[in-house]
Amino acid sequence: MGNISYGLENRVFVITGGSRGIGLEIARKLLDQKAKVVICGRKQEGLEAAKTKLSGGAGLLTVQAHVAKESDVENLFDKALENFGKIDGLINNVGMNIITSVVDADYLLWQKIIESNLNGTFLCSKKAGQLMRGQKKGKIVSISSIAARRSAPAMGIYGIAKAGIEMMTKVLAQELAPFDIQVNAVAPGMVRTKFSEPFWSNNDIYNQVVKTIPLGRIAEPSDVAHPVLFLCSDASAFITGQTIMVDGGASAI
Ligand SMILES: NC(=O)c1ccc[n+]([C@@H]2O[C@H](COP(=O)([O-])OP(=O)(O)OC[C@H]3O[C@@H](n4cnc5c(N)ncnc54)[C@H](OP(=O)(O)O)[C@@H]3O)[C@@H](O)[C@H]2O)c1
């Protein structure tokens, strides 16, 4: 699979939350394609560690940013433009969850989950959409989740936010279609990253989850990164407003 060419040489991509997990793998694959990559995260040490892991040289820029803070998002895109001169694609990868039932969540907790997942995706997509509209070309890909379509205990607010991201994908696809900008999402089931480690590292939970997945395993970050690169490429020029399930068939049965 390493040799697939997506034709992304010298294209510039901003990946939110690219310092570990799925975002880091998307960054690695984009750099392998000789694209230019900007990653952000809240913690500088995470970004430094990612820089070492990716060895992207001049093709990689890291910017400390919280996606739900408008001034951070402005700075992220300003730095990306200063450094690379254009933005061809945005990958809204940031996501977080705090385990709670909806009915017991206090308002601050609700806001925290909605902010990082939904508000962050809004702020970054708005900024990228405005820039790309001027260029009359672009791609926005967001990472949703199977939790957007299937109620999961302790992931309720997260699932509600992800459902919002899927609707935002359709709305932006329509708004930006006249400018040749495609807006899509991918919705993974469980992926082996830090985010879901409490689940996949527990054998009982892992076995229970795998029973619901026809392909018989959970996803690795590269299972998600490949469809994202496809959606960033010219090969997906006539696909917009869609969410591709990347769940080993779990939602098909
Ligand atoms: N792993 C799964 O099982 C799974 C399944 C379905 C969907 N997803 C989705 O896939 C995406 C990536 O998840 P992952 O598993 O790779 O997560 P992860 O391992 O926890 O990585 C999250 C990344 O986002 C950054 N981040 C978190 N909040 C941020 C914020 N407010 N502003 C800027 N950066 C922020 C983190 O860096 P800092 O901590 O330094 O900010 C880190 O780089 C998320 O949208 C998640 O919801 C994951």
Coordinates of C-alpha atoms in Angstrom, one line a residue, residues 6-239:
Y6 CA -2.4 10.3 -4.8
G7 CA -0.9 13.1 -6.9
L8 CA -0.5 15.5 -4.0
E9 CA 3.0 16.7 -4.6
N10 CA 3.5 20.4 -3.4
R11 CA -0.1 20.7 -2.2
V12 CA -0.5 22.3 1.2
F13 CA -2.6 20.7 3.9
V14 CA -3.5 21.9 7.4
I15 CA -4.2 19.0 9.8
T16 CA -5.8 19.9 13.1
G17 CA -4.5 17.7 16.0
G18 CA -1.7 16.2 14.0
S19 CA 0.6 15.5 16.8
R20 CA -0.4 11.9 17.4
G21 CA -2.8 9.2 16.4
I22 CA -4.8 9.4 13.2
G23 CA -3.7 13.0 12.5
L24 CA 0.0 12.0 12.8
E25 CA -0.5 9.2 10.4
I26 CA -2.3 11.4 7.9
A27 CA 0.6 13.9 8.2
R28 CA 3.1 11.0 7.6
K29 CA 1.3 9.8 4.5
L30 CA 0.9 13.3 3.1
L31 CA 4.7 14.0 3.6
D32 CA 5.4 10.7 1.9
Q33 CA 3.4 12.1 -1.1
K34 CA 5.7 15.1 -1.0
A35 CA 2.9 17.4 0.1
K36 CA 3.5 20.3 2.5
V37 CA 1.9 19.8 5.9
V38 CA 0.9 22.0 8.8
I39 CA -0.1 20.3 12.0
C40 CA -1.4 21.8 15.2
G41 CA -2.1 20.7 18.7
R42 CA -2.5 22.3 22.1
K43 CA 0.7 21.1 23.6
Q44 CA 4.1 22.2 22.3
E45 CA 5.8 19.0 23.6
G46 CA 3.5 16.9 21.5
L47 CA 4.3 18.9 18.4
E48 CA 8.0 18.6 19.1
A49 CA 7.7 14.9 19.4
A50 CA 5.7 14.7 16.2
K51 CA 8.4 16.7 14.4
T52 CA 11.0 14.1 15.4
K53 CA 8.7 11.2 14.4
L54 CA 7.8 12.8 11.0
S55 CA 11.2 14.2 10.0
G56 CA 9.4 16.4 7.5
G57 CA 12.1 19.0 7.2
A58 CA 11.0 22.2 5.4
G59 CA 7.8 20.4 4.3
L60 CA 6.4 20.4 7.8
L61 CA 5.3 23.3 10.0
T62 CA 4.0 22.9 13.5
V63 CA 1.8 25.5 15.2
Q64 CA 0.5 25.4 18.7
A65 CA -3.3 26.1 18.6
H66 CA -6.5 25.2 20.3
V67 CA -9.1 24.8 17.5
A68 CA -11.9 26.3 19.6
K69 CA -10.0 29.6 20.1
E70 CA -10.7 31.9 17.2
S71 CA -7.4 33.8 17.6
D72 CA -5.4 30.5 17.6
V73 CA -7.2 29.5 14.4
E74 CA -6.4 32.8 12.8
N75 CA -2.8 32.4 13.8
L76 CA -2.7 28.8 12.5
F77 CA -3.9 29.8 9.0
D78 CA -1.7 33.0 9.0
K79 CA 1.4 30.9 9.8
A80 CA 0.5 28.3 7.2
L81 CA 0.1 31.0 4.5
E82 CA 3.3 32.8 5.5
N83 CA 5.2 29.6 5.3
F84 CA 3.7 27.9 2.2
G85 CA 1.8 30.6 0.4
K86 CA -1.5 28.7 -0.1
I87 CA -3.8 26.1 1.5
D88 CA -5.1 23.3 -0.7
G89 CA -6.8 21.3 2.0
L90 CA -8.0 21.2 5.6
I91 CA -8.3 18.1 7.6
N92 CA -10.5 18.6 10.6
N93 CA -9.0 15.8 12.7
V94 CA -9.3 17.1 16.3
G95 CA -11.7 15.2 18.5
M96 CA -12.0 14.5 22.2
N97 CA -14.4 12.9 24.5
I98 CA -15.1 13.0 28.3
I99 CA -16.9 9.9 29.5
T100 CA -20.4 11.0 30.8
S101 CA -24.0 10.3 30.2
V102 CA -25.8 13.2 28.6
V103 CA -28.4 13.4 31.3
D104 CA -25.8 13.7 34.1
A105 CA -23.4 16.1 32.2
D106 CA -23.2 19.5 33.7
Y107 CA -23.3 22.4 31.2
L108 CA -19.5 23.1 31.3
L109 CA -18.7 19.5 30.4
W110 CA -21.2 19.7 27.5
Q111 CA -19.6 22.9 26.3
K112 CA -16.1 21.5 26.5
I113 CA -16.9 18.5 24.3
I114 CA -18.9 20.5 21.8
E115 CA -16.2 23.2 21.7
S116 CA -13.3 21.0 20.6
N117 CA -15.3 18.7 18.3
L118 CA -17.9 20.9 16.7
N119 CA -16.9 24.6 17.3
G120 CA -13.3 23.8 16.3
T121 CA -14.5 22.2 13.1
F122 CA -16.7 25.3 12.4
L123 CA -13.9 27.8 13.0
C124 CA -11.3 26.0 10.9
S125 CA -13.7 25.2 8.1
K126 CA -14.9 28.8 7.9
K127 CA -11.4 30.1 7.7
A128 CA -10.3 27.5 5.1
G129 CA -13.5 27.9 3.1
Q130 CA -13.0 31.6 2.9
L131 CA -9.4 31.2 1.7
M132 CA -10.2 28.4 -0.8
R133 CA -13.2 30.3 -2.2
G134 CA -10.7 32.9 -3.4
Q135 CA -8.5 30.2 -5.0
K136 CA -11.6 28.5 -6.5
K137 CA -10.3 25.1 -5.5
G138 CA -9.9 23.1 -2.3
K139 CA -10.7 20.2 -0.1
I140 CA -12.1 19.9 3.4
V141 CA -12.1 16.5 5.1
S142 CA -13.4 16.0 8.6
I143 CA -13.0 13.0 10.9
S144 CA -16.4 12.0 12.2
S145 CA -17.1 8.7 14.1
I146 CA -19.5 5.8 14.1
A147 CA -20.8 7.4 17.3
A148 CA -22.5 10.0 15.1
R149 CA -25.0 7.4 13.9
R150 CA -25.1 4.9 16.7
S151 CA -25.7 5.9 20.3
A152 CA -22.9 4.6 22.5
P153 CA -22.9 4.7 26.3
A154 CA -20.6 7.4 27.7
M155 CA -20.0 8.9 24.2
G156 CA -23.3 10.7 23.9
I157 CA -22.2 14.3 23.7
Y158 CA -19.3 13.3 21.5
G159 CA -21.7 11.5 19.1
I160 CA -24.0 14.5 19.0
A161 CA -21.0 16.8 18.1
K162 CA -19.9 14.3 15.4
A163 CA -23.5 14.2 14.0
G164 CA -23.2 18.0 13.8
I165 CA -19.9 17.7 11.9
E166 CA -21.6 15.3 9.3
M167 CA -24.4 17.9 8.8
M168 CA -21.8 20.7 8.6
T169 CA -20.1 18.6 5.9
K170 CA -23.3 18.6 3.8
V171 CA -24.0 22.3 4.3
L172 CA -20.4 23.3 3.4
A173 CA -20.4 21.0 0.4
Q174 CA -23.4 22.9 -0.9
E175 CA -22.1 26.4 -0.1
L176 CA -18.7 25.7 -1.5
A177 CA -19.5 23.6 -4.6
P178 CA -19.7 26.7 -6.9
F179 CA -16.0 27.3 -6.1
D180 CA -14.8 23.7 -6.9
I181 CA -14.3 22.9 -3.2
Q182 CA -15.2 19.4 -2.1
V183 CA -16.2 18.8 1.5
N184 CA -16.4 15.3 2.9
A185 CA -15.9 13.3 6.1
V186 CA -14.8 9.8 7.1
A187 CA -16.4 8.1 10.1
P188 CA -14.2 5.5 11.7
G189 CA -15.2 2.8 14.2
M190 CA -12.6 2.0 16.9
V191 CA -9.0 3.0 15.9
R192 CA -5.9 2.0 17.8
T193 CA -4.8 5.4 19.2
K194 CA -4.4 7.0 22.6
F195 CA -7.9 8.3 22.4
S196 CA -9.5 4.9 22.5
E197 CA -6.8 3.0 24.4
P198 CA -8.9 2.5 27.6
F199 CA -11.2 0.4 25.3
W200 CA -8.9 -1.5 23.0
S201 CA -6.3 -2.3 25.7
N202 CA -9.0 -4.1 27.7
N203 CA -9.3 -7.6 26.3
D204 CA -12.9 -8.1 27.2
I205 CA -14.0 -4.8 25.6
Y206 CA -11.8 -5.4 22.6
N207 CA -13.3 -8.9 22.0
Q208 CA -16.8 -7.5 22.4
V209 CA -16.2 -4.8 19.9
V210 CA -14.5 -7.0 17.4
K211 CA -17.5 -9.3 17.4
T212 CA -19.5 -6.4 15.8
I213 CA -16.9 -5.9 13.0
P214 CA -17.2 -8.1 9.9
L215 CA -13.6 -7.6 9.0
G216 CA -12.7 -9.0 12.5
R217 CA -10.3 -6.3 13.8
I218 CA -10.3 -2.7 14.9
A219 CA -8.8 -0.1 12.6
E220 CA -5.1 1.1 12.5
P221 CA -4.6 4.8 11.9
S222 CA -3.4 4.0 8.3
D223 CA -6.9 2.5 7.6
V224 CA -8.3 6.0 8.1
A225 CA -5.5 7.9 6.6
H226 CA -5.8 6.3 3.1
P227 CA -9.5 7.3 2.5
V228 CA -8.6 10.8 3.8
L229 CA -5.8 11.1 1.2
F230 CA -8.2 9.9 -1.5
L231 CA -10.7 12.6 -0.5
C232 CA -7.8 15.1 -0.6
S233 CA -6.9 14.1 -4.1
D234 CA -8.2 14.9 -7.6
A235 CA -9.5 11.3 -7.8
S236 CA -12.4 12.4 -5.6
A237 CA -13.3 15.5 -7.7
F238 CA -17.0 14.5 -8.1
I239 CA -17.6 13.4 -4.5

